XYZ file of N, CA and C in Angstrom:
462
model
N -70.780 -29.421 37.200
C -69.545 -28.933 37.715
C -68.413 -29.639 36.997
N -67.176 -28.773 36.231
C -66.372 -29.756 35.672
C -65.366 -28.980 36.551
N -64.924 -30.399 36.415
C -63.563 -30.650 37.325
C -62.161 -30.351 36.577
N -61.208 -29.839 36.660
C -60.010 -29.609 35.860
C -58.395 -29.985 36.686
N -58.201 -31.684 36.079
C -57.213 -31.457 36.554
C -56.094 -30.681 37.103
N -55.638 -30.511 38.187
C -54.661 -29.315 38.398
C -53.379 -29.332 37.847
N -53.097 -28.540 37.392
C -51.977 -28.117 36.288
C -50.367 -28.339 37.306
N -49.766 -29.001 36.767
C -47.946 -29.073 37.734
C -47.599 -27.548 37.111
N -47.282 -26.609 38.428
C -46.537 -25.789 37.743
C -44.968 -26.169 38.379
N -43.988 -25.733 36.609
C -42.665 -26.162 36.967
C -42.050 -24.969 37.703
N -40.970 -24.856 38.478
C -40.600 -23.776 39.139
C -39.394 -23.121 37.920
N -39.293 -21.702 37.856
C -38.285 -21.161 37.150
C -37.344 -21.379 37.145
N -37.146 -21.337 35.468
C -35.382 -21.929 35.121
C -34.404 -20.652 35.246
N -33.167 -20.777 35.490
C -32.350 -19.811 36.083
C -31.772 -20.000 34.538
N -31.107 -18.799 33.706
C -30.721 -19.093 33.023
C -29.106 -19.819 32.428
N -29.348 -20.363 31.896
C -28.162 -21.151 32.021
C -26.436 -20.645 31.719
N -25.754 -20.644 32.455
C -24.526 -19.785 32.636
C -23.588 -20.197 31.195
N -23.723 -21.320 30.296
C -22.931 -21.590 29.390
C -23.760 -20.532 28.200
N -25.275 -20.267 27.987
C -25.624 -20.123 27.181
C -24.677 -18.285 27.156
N -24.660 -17.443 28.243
C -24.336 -16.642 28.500
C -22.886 -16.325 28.115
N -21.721 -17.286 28.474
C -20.358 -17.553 27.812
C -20.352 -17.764 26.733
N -21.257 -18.144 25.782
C -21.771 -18.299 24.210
C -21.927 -17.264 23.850
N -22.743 -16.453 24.462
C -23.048 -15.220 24.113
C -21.504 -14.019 24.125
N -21.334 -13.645 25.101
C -19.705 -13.353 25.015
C -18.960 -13.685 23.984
N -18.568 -14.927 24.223
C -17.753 -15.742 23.033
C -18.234 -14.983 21.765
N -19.419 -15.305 21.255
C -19.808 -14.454 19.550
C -19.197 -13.425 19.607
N -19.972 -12.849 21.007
C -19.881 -11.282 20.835
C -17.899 -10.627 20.502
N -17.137 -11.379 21.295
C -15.804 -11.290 21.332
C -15.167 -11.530 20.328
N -15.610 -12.776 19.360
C -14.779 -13.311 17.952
C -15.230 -12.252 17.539
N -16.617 -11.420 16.855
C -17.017 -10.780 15.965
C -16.337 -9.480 16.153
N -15.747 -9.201 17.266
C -15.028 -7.468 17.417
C -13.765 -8.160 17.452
N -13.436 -9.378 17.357
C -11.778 -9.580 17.318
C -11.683 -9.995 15.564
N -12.726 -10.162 14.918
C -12.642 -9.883 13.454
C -12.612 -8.543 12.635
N -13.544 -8.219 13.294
C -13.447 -6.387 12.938
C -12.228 -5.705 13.181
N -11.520 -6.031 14.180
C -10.549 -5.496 14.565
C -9.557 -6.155 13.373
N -9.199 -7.216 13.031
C -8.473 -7.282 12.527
C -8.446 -7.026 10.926
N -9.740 -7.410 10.567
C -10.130 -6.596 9.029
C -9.656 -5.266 8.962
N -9.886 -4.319 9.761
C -9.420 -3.213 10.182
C -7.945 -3.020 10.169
N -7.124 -3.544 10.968
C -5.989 -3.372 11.042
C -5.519 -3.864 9.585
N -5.412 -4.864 9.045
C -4.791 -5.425 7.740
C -5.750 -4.219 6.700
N -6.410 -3.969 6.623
C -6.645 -2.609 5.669
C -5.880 -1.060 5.941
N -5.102 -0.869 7.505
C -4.877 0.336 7.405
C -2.721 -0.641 6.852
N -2.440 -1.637 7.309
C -1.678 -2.081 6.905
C -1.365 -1.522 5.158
N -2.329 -2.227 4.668
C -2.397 -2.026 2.793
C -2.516 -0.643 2.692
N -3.100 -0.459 3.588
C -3.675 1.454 2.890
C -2.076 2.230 2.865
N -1.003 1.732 4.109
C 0.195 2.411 3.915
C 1.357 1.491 2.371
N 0.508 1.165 1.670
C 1.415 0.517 0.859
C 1.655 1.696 0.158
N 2.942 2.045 -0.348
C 3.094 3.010 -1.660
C 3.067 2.154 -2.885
N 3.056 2.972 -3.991
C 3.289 2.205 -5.358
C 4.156 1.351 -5.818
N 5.722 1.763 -4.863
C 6.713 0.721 -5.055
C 6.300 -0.677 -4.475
N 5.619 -0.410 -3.340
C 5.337 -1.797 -2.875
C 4.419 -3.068 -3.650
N 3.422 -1.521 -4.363
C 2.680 -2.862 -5.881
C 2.477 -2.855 -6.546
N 4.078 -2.277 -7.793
C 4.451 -2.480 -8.480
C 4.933 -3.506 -9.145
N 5.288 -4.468 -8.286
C 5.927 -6.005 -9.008
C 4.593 -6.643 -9.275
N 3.635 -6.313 -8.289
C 2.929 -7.253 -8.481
C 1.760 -6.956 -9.837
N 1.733 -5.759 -9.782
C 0.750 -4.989 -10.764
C 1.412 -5.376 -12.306
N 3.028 -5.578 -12.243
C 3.012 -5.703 -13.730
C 3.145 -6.867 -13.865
N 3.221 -8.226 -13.100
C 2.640 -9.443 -13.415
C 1.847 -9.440 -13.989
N 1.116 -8.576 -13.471
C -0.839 -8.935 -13.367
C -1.065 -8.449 -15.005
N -0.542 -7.347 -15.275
C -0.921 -6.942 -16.281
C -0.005 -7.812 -17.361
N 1.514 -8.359 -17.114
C 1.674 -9.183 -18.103
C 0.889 -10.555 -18.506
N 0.141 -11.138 -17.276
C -1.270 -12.424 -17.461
C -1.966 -11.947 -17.845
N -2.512 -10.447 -17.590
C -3.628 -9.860 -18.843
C -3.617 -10.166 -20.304
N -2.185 -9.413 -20.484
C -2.313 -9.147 -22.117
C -2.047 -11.202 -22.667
N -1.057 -11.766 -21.702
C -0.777 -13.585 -22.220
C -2.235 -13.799 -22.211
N -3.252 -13.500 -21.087
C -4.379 -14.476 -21.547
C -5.345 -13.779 -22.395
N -5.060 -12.464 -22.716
C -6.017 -11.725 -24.010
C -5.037 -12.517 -25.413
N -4.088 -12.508 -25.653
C -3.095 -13.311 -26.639
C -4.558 -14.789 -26.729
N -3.752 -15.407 -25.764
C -4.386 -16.890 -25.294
C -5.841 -17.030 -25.812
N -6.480 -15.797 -25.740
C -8.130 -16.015 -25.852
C -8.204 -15.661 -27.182
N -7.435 -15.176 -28.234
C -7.471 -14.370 -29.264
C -7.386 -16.499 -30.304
N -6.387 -16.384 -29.188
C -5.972 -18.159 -30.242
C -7.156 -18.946 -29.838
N -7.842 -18.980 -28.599
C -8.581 -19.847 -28.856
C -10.243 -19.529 -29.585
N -10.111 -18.404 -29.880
C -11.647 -18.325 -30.650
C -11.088 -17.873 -32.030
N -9.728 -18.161 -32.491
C -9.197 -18.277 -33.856
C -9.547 -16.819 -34.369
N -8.973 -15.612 -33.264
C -8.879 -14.281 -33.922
C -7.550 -14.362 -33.808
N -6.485 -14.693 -34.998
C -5.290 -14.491 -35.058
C -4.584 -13.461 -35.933
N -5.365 -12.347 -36.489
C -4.828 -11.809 -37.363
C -3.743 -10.891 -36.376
N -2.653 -10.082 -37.786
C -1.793 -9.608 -36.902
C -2.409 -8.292 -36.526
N -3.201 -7.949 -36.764
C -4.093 -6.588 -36.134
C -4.645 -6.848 -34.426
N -4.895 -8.173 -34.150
C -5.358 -8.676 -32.922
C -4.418 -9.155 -32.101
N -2.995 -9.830 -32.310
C -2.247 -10.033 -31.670
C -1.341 -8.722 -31.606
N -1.105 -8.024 -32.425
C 0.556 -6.508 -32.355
C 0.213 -6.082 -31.004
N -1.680 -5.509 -31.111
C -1.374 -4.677 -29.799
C -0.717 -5.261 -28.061
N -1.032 -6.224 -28.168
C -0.582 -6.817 -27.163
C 0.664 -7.426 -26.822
N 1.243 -7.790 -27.785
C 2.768 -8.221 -28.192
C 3.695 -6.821 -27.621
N 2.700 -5.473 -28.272
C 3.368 -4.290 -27.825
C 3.606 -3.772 -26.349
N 2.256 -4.071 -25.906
C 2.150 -3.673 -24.386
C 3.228 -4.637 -24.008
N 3.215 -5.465 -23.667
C 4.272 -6.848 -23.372
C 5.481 -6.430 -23.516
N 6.165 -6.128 -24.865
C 7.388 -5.195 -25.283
C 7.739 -3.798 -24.010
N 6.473 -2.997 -23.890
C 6.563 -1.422 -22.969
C 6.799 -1.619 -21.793
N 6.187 -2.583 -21.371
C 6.011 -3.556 -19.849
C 7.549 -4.233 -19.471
N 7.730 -4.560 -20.606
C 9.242 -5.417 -20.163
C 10.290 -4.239 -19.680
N 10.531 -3.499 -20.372
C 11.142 -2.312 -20.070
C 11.265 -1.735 -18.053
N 10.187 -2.222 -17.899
C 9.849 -1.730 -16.236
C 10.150 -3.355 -15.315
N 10.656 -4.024 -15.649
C 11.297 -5.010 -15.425
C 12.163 -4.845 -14.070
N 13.278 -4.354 -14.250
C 14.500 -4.149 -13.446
C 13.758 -2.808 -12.323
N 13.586 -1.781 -12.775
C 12.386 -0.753 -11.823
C 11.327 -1.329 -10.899
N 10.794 -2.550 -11.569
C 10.188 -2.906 -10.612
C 9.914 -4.336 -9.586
N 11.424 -4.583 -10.092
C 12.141 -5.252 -8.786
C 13.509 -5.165 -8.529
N 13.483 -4.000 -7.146
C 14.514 -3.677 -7.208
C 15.705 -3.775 -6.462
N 14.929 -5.032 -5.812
C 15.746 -5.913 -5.189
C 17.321 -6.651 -5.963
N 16.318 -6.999 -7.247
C 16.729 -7.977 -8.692
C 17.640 -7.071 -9.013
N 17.561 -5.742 -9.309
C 18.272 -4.943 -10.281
C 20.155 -5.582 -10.273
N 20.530 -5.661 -9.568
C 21.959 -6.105 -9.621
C 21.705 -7.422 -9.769
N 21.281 -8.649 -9.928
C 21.016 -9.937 -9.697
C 21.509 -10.306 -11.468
N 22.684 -11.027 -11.720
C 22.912 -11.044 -12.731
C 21.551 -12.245 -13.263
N 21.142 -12.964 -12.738
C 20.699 -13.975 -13.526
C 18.706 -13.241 -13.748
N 18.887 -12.347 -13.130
C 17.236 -11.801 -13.056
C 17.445 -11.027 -14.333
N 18.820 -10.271 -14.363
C 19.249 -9.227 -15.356
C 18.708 -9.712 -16.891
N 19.360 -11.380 -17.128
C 19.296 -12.200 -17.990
C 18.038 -12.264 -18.561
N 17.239 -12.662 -17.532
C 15.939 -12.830 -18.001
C 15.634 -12.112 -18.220
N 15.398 -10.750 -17.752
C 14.293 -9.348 -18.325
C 14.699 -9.345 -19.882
N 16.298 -9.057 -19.982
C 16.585 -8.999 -21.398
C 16.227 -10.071 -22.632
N 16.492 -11.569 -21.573
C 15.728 -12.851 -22.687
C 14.230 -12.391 -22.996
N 13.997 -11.454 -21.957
C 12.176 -11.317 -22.681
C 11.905 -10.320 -23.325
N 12.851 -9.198 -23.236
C 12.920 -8.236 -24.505
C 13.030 -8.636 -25.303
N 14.515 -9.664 -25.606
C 14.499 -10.177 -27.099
C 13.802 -10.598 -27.388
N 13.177 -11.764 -26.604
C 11.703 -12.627 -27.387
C 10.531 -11.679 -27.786
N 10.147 -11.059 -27.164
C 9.263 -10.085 -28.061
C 9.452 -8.687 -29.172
N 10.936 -8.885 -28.815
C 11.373 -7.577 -29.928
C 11.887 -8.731 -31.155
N 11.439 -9.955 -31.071
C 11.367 -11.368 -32.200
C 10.184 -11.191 -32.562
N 9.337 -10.904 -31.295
C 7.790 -11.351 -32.242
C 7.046 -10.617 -32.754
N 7.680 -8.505 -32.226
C 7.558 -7.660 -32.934
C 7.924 -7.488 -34.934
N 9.437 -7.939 -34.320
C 9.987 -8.322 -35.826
C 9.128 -8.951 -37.181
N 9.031 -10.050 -36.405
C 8.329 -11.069 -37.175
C 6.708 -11.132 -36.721
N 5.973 -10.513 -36.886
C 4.091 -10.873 -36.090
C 4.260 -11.937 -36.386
N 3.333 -12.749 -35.605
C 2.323 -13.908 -36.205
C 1.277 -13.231 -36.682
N 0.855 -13.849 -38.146
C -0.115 -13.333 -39.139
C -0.996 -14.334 -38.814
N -0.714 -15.544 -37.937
C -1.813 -16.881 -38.632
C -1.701 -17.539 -37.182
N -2.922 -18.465 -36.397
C -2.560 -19.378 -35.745
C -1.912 -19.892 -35.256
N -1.321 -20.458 -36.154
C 0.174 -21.764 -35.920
C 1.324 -20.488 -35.543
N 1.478 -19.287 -36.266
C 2.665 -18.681 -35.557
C 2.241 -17.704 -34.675
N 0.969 -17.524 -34.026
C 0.789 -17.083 -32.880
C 0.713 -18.099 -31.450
N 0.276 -19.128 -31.968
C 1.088 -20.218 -30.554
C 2.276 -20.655 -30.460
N 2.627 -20.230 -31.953
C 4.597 -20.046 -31.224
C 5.180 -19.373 -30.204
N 4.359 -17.882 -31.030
C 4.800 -17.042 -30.074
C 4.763 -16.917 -28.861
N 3.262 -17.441 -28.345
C 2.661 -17.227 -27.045
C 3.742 -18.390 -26.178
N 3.974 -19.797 -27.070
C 4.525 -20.302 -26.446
C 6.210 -20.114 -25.922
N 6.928 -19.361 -27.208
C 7.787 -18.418 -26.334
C 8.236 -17.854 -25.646
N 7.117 -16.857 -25.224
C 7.096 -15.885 -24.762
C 6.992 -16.747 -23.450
N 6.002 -17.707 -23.370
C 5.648 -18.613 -21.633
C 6.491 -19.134 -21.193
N 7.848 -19.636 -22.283
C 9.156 -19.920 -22.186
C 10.014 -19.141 -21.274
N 9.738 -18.032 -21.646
C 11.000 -17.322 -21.364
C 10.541 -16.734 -19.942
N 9.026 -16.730 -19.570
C 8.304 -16.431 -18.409
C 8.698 -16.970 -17.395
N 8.243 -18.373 -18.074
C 8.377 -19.306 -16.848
C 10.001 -20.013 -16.674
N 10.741 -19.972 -17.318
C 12.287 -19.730 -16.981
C 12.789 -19.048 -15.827
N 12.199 -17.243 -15.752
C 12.951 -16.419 -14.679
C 11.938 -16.881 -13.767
N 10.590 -17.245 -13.679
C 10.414 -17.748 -12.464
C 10.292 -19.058 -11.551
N 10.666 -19.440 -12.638
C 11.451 -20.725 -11.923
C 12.748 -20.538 -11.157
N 13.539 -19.343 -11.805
C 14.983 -19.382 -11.106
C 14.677 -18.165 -10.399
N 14.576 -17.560 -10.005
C 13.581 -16.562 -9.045
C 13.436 -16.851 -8.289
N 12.097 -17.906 -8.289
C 10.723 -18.134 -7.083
C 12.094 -19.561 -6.550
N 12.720 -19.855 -6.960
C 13.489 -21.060 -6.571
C 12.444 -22.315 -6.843
């Protein structure tokens, strides 16, 4: 005859009321994220083009500076590799005052768009054929960049 100790049974656990407010809690952040991903996308979705336009031709003027930039640093400097971009830069400046049009009367914003026409209707003039006068240029041109936004951005 074997004998078997008798087993303690424990009495049932009630479940615990914090684990339950945890549960909520997730459940509540994760639809108060959705919700707001949501809302800030129908936000953007009403943007028109004027609204990102300033920012679009930044973007595209750091394009073509860091296609310039990358051209100098793997020593493709001919003037066949730098014009096209010197050009876009030149077409781009033009949309300057259009696309801030806040600026458009702002004599000192005025200044700058035109300081950056001239500088590239300089570097149109003159290409850099070689290295050394394509980091002139580039450095020019970052000149005259970072000038209006310095007096700009304050």
């Amino acid at each position: 005859m074997s004998t078997t100790p008798p087993t303690a049974t424990l009495p049932p656990r009630s479940p615990s009321s914090a684990a339950g407010y945890l549960v909520v809690f997730a459940i509540g952040l994760l639809v108060g994220v959705v919700l707001i991903v949501v809302m800030l996308r129908t936000f953007d979705a009403r943007k028109t083009w004027q609204d990102r336009y300033p920012a679009a031709l930044m973007q595209l003027y750091r394009a073509q500076m860091a296609q310039l930039s990358g051209d100098l640093d793997s020593n493709r400097c001919a003037l066949s590799d730098a014009l096209p971009h010197l050009q876009t830069m030149r077409a781009l400046s033009n949309d300057l005052e259009p696309a801030f049009p806040d600026l458009r009367d702002h004599r000192g914003f005025v200044a700058h768009a035109a300081n950056a026409r001239r500088t590239l209707d300089a570097a149109l003039a003159t290409p850099p054929a070689d290295c050394a006068s394509l980091r002139i240029t580039i450095d020019a041109i970052g000149e005259t960049c970072g000038a209006c936004h310095q007096d700009m951005r304050g």
